[in-house]
Coordinates of C-alpha atoms and ligand atoms in Angstrom, one line a residue:
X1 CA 89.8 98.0 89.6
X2 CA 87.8 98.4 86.6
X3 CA 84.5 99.2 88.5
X4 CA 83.3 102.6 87.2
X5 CA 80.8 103.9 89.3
X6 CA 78.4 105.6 86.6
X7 CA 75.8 108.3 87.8
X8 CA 73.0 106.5 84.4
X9 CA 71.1 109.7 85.2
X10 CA 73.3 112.3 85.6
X11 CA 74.0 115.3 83.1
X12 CA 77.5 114.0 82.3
X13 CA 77.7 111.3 79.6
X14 CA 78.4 107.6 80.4
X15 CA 81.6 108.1 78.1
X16 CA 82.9 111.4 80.4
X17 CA 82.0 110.0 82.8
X18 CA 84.5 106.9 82.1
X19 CA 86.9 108.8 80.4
X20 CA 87.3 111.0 83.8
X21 CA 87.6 107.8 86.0
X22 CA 89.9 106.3 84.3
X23 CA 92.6 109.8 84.2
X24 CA 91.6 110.1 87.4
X25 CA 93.1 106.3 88.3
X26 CA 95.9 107.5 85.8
X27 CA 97.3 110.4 87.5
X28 CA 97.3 108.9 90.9
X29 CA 98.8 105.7 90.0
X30 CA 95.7 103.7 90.3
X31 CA 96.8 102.4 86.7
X32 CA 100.3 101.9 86.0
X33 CA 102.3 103.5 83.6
X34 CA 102.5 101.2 80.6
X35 CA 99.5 99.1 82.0
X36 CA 97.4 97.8 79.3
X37 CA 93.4 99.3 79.4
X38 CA 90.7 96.4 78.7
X39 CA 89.4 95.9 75.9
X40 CA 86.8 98.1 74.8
X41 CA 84.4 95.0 74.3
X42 CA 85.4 93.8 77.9
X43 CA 84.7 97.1 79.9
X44 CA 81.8 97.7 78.2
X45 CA 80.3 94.6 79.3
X46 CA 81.3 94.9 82.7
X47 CA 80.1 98.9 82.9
X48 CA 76.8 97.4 80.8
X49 CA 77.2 100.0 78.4
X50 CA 77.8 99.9 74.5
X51 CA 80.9 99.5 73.4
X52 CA 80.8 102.6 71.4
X53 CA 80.6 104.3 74.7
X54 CA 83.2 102.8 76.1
X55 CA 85.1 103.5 72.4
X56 CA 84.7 107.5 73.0
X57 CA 86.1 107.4 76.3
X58 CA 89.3 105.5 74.8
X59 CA 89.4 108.6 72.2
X60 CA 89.6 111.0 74.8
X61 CA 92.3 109.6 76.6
X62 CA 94.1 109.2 73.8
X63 CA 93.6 112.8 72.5
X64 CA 95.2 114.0 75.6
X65 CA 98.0 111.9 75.3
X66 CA 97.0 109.8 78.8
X67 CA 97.1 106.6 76.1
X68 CA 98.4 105.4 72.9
X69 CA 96.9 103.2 70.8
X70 CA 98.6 100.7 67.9
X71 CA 96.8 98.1 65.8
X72 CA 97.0 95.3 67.0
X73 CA 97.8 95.5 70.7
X74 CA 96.0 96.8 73.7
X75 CA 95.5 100.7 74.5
X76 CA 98.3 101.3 76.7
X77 CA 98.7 104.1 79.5
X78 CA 101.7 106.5 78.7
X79 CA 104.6 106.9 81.2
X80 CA 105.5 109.8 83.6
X81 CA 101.6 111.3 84.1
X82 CA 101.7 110.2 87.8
X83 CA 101.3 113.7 90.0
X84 CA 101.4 113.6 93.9
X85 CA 98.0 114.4 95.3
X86 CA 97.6 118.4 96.4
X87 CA 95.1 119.3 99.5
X88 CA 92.1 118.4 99.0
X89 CA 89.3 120.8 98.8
X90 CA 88.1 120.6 102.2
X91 CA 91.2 121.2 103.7
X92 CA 91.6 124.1 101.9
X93 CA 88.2 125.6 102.7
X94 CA 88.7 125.3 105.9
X95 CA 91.6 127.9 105.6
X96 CA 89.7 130.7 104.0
X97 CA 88.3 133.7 105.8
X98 CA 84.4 132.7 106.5
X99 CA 81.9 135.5 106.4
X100 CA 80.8 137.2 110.0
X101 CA 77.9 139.0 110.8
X102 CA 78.8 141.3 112.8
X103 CA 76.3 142.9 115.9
X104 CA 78.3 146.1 114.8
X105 CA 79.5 146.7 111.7
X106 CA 81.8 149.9 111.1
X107 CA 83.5 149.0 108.2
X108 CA 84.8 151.6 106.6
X109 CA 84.0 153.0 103.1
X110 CA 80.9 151.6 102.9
X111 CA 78.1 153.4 101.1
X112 CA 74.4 152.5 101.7
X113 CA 73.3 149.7 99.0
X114 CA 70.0 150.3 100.4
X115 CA 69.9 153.5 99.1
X116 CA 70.6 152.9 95.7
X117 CA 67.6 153.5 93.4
X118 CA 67.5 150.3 91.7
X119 CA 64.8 150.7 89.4
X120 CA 66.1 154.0 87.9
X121 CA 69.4 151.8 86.9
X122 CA 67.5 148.5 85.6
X123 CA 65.7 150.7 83.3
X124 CA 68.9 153.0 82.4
X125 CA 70.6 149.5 81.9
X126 CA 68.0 147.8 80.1
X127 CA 67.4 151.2 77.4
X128 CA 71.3 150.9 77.4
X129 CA 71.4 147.1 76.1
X130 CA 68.7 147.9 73.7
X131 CA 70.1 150.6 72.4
X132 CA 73.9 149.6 72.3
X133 CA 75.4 149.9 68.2
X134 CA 76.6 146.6 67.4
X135 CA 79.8 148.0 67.0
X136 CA 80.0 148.5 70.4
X137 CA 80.0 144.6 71.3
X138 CA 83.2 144.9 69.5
X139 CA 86.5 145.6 71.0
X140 CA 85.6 149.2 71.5
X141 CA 88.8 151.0 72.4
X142 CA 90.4 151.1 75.9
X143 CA 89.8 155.1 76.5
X144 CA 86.1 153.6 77.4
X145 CA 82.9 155.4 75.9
X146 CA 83.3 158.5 74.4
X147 CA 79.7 159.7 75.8
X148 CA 80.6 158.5 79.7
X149 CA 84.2 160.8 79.4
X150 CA 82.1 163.8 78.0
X151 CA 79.6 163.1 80.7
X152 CA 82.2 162.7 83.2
X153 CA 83.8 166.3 82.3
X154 CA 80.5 167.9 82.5
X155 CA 80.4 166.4 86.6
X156 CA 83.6 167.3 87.3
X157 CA 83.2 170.8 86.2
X158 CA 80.0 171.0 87.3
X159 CA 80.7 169.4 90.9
X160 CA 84.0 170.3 91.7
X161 CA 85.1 173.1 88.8
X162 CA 87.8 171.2 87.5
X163 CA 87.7 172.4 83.6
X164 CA 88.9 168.9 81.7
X165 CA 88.7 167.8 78.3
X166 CA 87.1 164.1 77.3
X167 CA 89.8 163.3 75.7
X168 CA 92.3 163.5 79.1
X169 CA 89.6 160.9 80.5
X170 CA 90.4 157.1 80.9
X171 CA 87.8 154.6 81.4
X172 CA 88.6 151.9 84.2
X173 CA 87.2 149.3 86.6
X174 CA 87.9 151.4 89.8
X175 CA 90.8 153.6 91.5
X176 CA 91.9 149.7 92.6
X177 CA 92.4 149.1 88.8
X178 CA 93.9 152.6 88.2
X179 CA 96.5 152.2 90.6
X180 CA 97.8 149.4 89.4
X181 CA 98.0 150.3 85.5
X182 CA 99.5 153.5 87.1
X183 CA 102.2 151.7 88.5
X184 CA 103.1 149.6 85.0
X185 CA 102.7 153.3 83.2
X186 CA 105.2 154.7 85.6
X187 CA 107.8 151.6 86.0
X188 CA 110.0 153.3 83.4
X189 CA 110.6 156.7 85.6
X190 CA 111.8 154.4 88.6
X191 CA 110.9 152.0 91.4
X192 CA 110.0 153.7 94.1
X193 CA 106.7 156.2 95.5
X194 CA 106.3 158.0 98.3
X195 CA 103.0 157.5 100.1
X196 CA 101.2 159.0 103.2
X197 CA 101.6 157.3 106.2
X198 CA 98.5 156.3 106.9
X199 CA 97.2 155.2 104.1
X200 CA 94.7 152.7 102.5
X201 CA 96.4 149.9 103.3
X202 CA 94.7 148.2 100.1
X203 CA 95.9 151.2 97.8
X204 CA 99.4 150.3 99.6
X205 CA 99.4 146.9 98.8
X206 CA 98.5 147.2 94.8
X207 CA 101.8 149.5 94.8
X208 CA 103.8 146.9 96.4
X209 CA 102.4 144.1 94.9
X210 CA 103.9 146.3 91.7
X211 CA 107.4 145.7 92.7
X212 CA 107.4 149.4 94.2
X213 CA 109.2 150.3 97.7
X214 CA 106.7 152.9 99.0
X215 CA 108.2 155.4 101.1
X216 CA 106.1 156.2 104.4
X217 CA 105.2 160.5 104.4
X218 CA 104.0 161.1 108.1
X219 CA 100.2 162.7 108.0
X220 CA 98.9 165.1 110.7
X221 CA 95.0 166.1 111.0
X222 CA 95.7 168.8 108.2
X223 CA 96.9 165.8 105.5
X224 CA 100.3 165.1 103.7
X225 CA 103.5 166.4 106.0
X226 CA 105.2 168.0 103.2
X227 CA 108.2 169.7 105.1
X228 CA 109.2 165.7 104.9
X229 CA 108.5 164.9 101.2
X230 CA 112.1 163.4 100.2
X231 CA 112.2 163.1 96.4
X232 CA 115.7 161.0 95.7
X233 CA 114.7 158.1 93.7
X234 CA 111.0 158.3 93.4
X235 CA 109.1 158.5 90.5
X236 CA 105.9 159.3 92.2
X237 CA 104.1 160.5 95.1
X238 CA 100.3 159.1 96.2
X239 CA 98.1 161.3 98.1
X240 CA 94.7 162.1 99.0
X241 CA 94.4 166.1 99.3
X242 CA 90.3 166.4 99.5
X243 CA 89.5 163.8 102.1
X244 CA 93.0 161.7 103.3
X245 CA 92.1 158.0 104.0
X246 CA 92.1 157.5 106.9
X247 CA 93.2 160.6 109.1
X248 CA 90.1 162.8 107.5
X249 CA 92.3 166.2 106.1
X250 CA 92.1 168.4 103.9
X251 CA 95.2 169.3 102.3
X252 CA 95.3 173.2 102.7
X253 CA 96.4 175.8 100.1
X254 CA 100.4 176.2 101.2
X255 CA 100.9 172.7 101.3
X256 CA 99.2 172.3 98.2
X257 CA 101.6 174.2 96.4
X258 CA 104.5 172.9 98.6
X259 CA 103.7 169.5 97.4
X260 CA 103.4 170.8 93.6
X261 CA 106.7 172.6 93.9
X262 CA 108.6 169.4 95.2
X263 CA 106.7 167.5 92.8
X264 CA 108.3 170.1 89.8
X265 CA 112.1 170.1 91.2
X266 CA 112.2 166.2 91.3
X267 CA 110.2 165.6 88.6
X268 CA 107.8 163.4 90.0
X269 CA 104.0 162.4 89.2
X270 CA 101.4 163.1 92.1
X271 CA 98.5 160.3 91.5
X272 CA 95.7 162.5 93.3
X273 CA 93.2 159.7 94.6
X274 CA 89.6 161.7 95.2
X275 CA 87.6 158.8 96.5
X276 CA 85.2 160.5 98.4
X277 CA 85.1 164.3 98.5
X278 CA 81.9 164.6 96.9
X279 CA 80.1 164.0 100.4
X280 CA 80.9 167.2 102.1
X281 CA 78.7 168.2 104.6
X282 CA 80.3 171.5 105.9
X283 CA 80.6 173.4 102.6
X284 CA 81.2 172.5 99.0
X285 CA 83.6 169.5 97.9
X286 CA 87.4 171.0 97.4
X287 CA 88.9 172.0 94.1
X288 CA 91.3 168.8 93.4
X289 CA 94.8 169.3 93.5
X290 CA 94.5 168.6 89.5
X291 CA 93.4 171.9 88.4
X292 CA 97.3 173.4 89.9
X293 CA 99.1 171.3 87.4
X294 CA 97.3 169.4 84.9
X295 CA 100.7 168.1 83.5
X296 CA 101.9 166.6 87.1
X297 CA 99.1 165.4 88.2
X298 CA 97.2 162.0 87.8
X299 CA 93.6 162.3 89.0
X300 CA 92.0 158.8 89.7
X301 CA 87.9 159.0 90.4
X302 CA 85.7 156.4 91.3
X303 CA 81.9 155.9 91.3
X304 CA 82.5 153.1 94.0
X305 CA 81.2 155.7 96.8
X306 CA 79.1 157.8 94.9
X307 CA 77.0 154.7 93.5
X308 CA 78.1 151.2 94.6
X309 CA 81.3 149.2 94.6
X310 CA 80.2 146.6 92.8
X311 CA 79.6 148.8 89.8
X312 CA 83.5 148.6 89.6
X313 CA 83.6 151.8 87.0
X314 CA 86.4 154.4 87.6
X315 CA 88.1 157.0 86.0
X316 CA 91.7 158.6 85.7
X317 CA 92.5 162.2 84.1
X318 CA 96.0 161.8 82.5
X319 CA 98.3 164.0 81.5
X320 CA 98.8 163.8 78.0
X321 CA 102.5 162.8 77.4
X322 CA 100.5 159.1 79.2
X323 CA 98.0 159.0 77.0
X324 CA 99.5 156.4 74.2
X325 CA 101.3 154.1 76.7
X326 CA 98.1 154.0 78.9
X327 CA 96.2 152.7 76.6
X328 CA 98.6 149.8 75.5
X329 CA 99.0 149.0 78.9
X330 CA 95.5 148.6 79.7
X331 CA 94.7 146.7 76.2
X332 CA 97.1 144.0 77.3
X333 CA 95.6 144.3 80.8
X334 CA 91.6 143.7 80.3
X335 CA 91.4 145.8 77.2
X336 CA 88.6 147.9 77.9
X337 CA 85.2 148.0 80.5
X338 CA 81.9 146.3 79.6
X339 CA 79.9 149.2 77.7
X340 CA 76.4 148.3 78.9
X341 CA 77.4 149.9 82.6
X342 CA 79.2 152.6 81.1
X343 CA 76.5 153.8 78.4
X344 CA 74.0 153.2 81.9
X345 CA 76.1 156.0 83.7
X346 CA 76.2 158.3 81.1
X347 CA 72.3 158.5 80.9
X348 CA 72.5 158.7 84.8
X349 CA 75.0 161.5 84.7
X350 CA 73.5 163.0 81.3
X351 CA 70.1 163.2 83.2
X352 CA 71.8 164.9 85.7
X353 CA 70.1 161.3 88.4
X354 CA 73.8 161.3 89.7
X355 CA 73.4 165.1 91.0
X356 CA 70.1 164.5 92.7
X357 CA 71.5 160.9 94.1
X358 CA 74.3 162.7 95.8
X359 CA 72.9 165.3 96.6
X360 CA 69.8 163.2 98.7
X361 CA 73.1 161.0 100.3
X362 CA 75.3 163.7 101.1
X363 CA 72.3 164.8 103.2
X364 CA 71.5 161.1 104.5
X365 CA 75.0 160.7 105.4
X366 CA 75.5 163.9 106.9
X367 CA 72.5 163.1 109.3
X368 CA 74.1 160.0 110.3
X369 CA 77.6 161.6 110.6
X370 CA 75.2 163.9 113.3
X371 CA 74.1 160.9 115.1
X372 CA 77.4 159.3 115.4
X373 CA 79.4 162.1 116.9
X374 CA 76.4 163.0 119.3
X375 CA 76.2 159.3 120.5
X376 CA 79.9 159.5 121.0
X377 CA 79.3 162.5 123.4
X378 CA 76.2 161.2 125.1
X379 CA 78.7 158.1 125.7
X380 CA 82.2 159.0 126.1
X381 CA 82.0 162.6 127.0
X382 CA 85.3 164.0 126.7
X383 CA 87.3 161.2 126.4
X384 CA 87.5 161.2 122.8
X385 CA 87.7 163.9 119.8
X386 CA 87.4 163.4 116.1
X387 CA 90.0 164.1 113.7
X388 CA 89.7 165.8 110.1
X389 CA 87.5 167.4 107.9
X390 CA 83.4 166.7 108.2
X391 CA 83.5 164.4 104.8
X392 CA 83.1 161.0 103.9
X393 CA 82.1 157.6 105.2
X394 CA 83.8 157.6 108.2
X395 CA 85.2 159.1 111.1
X396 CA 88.6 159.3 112.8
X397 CA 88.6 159.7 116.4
X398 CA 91.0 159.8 118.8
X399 CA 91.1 158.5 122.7
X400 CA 94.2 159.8 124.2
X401 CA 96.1 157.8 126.4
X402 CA 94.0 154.7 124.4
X403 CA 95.5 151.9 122.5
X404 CA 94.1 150.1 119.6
X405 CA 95.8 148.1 118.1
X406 CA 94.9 145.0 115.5
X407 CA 94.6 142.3 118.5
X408 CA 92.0 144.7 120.2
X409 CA 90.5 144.8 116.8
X410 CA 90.4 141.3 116.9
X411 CA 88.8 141.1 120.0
X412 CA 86.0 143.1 119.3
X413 CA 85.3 140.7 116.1
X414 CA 85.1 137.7 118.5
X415 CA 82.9 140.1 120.5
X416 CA 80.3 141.1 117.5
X417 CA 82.2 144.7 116.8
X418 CA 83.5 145.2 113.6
X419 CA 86.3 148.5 114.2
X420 CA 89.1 149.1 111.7
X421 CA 92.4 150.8 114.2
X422 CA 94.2 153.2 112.3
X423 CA 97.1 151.2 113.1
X424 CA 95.9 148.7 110.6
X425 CA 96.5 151.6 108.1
X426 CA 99.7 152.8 109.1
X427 CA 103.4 151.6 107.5
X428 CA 105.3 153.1 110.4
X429 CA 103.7 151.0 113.3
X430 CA 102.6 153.0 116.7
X431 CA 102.2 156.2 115.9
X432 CA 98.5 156.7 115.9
X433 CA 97.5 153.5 118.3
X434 CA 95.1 155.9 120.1
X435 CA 92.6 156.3 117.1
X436 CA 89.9 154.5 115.7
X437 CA 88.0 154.6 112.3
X438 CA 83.8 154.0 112.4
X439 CA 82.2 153.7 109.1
X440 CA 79.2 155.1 109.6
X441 CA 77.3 155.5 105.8
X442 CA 76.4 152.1 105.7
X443 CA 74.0 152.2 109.4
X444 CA 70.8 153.9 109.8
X445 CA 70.7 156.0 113.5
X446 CA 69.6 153.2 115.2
X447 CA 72.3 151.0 114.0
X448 CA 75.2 153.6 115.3
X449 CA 73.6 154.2 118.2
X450 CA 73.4 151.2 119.0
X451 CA 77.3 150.1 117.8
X452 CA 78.3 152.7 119.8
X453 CA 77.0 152.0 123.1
X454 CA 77.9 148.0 122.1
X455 CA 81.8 149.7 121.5
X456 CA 81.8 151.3 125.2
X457 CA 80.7 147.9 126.6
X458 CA 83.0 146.1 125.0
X459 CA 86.3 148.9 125.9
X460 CA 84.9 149.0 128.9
X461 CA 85.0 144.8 129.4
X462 CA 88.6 145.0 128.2
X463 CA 89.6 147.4 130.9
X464 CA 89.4 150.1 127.7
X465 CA 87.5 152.6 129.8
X466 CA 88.6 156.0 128.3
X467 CA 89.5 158.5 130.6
X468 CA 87.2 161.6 130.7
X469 CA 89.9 164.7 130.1
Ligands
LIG501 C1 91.6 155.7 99.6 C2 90.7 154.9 98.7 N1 90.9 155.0 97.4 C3 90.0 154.3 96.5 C4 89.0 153.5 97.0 C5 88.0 152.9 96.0 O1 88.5 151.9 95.3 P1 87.7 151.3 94.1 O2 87.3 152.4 93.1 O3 88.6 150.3 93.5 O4 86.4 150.6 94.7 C6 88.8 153.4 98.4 C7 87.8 152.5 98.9 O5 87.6 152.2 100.0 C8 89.6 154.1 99.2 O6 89.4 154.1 100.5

């Protein structure tokens, strides 16, 4: 019973290592409860180790309450610690997603990391760390740095004209993060949002996992249905006016001002999410829905597209009357960003690098974006045409009389084909089972050529062959 096996060269210490054994023996009835411990003198002897060791183990256990200890008597285990054994680590592994490499990945919203210049940001970062005031390491504030909000109103007015002031600009770890502080800012004005239908299923899910009901708002190739915007009970309504995820649209003008107008007579918050307009490739990135009514609307930005996701730095414009509970909401959330990223960005942005970077991608993607929909032609032909505005990471397309739903997607994993349906997007089930999303950012030409001709394979192996119309 009392054979410890003891690793003499290991980093733990003989008494851990003891101490750990015998809880271990402890909590899964190996010792008894009120089952006396040996001696100190005795164990050590048999472990051949000092006593002293064996001494520190005993005032571990009895720290944490696993023993007690009176002069006189033996150290005794206390009762009731016994605890019925949960699945062991292996067993739960086996039940996690593994990573797949795919022979054809078009994973949506994927920028390309290969892209990214690196060495401009180690240096940005590295100045940044040097040159951080100490009271910076502090607890800063959780508006983030004043320098990144300035620098952030100069690139929003200088990129998409929206005129904001610094001080309307909030700091966070990502439009994920955004949405759900937005949902605890807004839990007072009711329980329930309307949301397009399709949507980012992972936006959808941070609402729900709020407590919210989300109401589905059907979506055509033009964005947001407004003629079916139903305000009863909602507090909110989620959109995505310059680019909607997935379907591609561009919310025009009269719906614009439809949606503002409904938003105005049921008094209702819009949270505008502008994930990814900056990559435009037929004209200038749209005005955000923002600048129509500065007191309705919530703007949530991200650099996740623009720069990388891993960066996880975001940004929401808020109306003021939200300014005061944000920020106590987002204290007692994570309190603020780390300010080496953020003072990194606002020398990127401040040396206008985050210009020049877009700029060179919106012209990389755009080539890609080229190669993708002639590849489609060269291999479908007629059978297919592509849905929404030319913006963004990837494309919507449809294949009429085609259905794709999350078994086929499924199937082309087992096959090598990573393909996202937009069924997987969409609340109201069947509705657009003859579309398909590519990501396309992420893949040099070859890469989608290839993908592409391995995606008419694979339809056409799974009787998927799409009719030429
Ligand atoms: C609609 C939409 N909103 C926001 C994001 C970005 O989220 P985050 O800033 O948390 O990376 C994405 C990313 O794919 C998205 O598709």
């Amino acid at each position: 019973m009392w054979g410890i096996e003891l690793e003499r060269q290991g980093e733990i210490s003989l008494s851990r290592q003891i101490y750990q054994t015998l809880r271990d023996y402890i909590i899964d009835g190996r010792i008894k409860p009120g089952e006396a411990l040996p001696s100190t003198r005795e164990l050590a002897k048999q472990q051949s180790v000092s006593r002293n060791t064996v001494a520190e183990s005993y005032e571990m256990l009895l720290a944490e309450g696993f023993v007690i200890s009176r002069q006189g008597s033996p150290t005794r285990v206390v009762e009731g610690l016994r605890l019925e054994k949960t699945p062991a680590l292996e067993q739960l592994k086996e039940t996690m997603p593994q990573a797949q490499s795919f022979r054809a990945d078009f994973k949506t919203g994927q920028p390309d990391l290969r892209c990214f210049p690196r060495y401009q940001w180690q240096q940005l970062f590295v100045k940044a760390f040097e040159k951080m005031p100490l009271n910076q390491l502090g607890y800063s504030g959780p508006e983030g740095l004043l320098s990144l909000r300035e620098e952030i109103a100069a690139w929003l007015f200088r990129s998409k004209g929206l005129a904001v002031s610094s001080q309307d600009i909030f700091i966070t770890a990502g439009a994920t993060q955004t949405l759900h502080l937005i949902a605890d800012l807004l839990s007072t004005e009711g329980r329930e949002m309307l949301i397009e239908d399709p949507c980012h299923i992972g936006m959808l899910r941070a609402l729900q996992g709020k407590g919210y009901s989300m109401r589905p708002v059907p979506v055509d190739a033009l964005g947001l249905q407004t003629e079916y915007l139903d305000g009863k009970g909602a507090c909110a309504v989620y959109v995505t006016p310059s680019h909607q995820f997935p379907l591609g649209g561009i919310l025009p003008a009269k719906r614009r001002a439809a949606l503002i107008r409904f938003a105005r007579e049921n008094n209702l918050y819009i949270v505008e999410d502008d994930y990814d307009s900056e990559f435009r490739y037929c004209g200038a990135p749209v005005s955000p829905l923002y600048s129509m009514d500065p007191q309705r609307v919530i703007y949530v930005g991200t650099f996740s597209k623009v720069l990388f996701p891993a960066l996880r730095i975001g940004y929401v414009v808020l109306p003021q009357q939200l300014h005061s509970q944000w920020r106590y909401l987002r204290i007692h959330a994570d309190v603020q960003n780390p300010p080496f990223e953020q003072a990194a960005l606002a020398e990127y942005l401040h040396t206008r690098k985050l210009d020049r970077h877009v700029q060179q991608m919106r012209r990389v993607y755009g080539q890609r974006r080229h190669v993708l929909l002639q590849t489609l032609d060269e291999t479908f032909g007629k059978a297919w045409h592509p849905w929404g505005d030319a913006a963004g990471l990837h494309l919507a397309l449809e294949f009429p009389g085609m259905r794709f739903d999350n078994e086929f997607a499924q199937r082309g994993r087992n096959y090598g084909i990573r393909v996202t349906p937009v069924e997987y997007h969409s609340i109201r089930k069947g509705k657009h089972l003859d579309k398909l999303l590519i990501g396309y950012g992420h893949l040099e030409p070859d890469e989608i050529r290839n993908g592409i001709l391995l995606l008419h394979d694979f339809m056409k192996e799974n009787g998927q062959t799409p009719v030429t119309v």
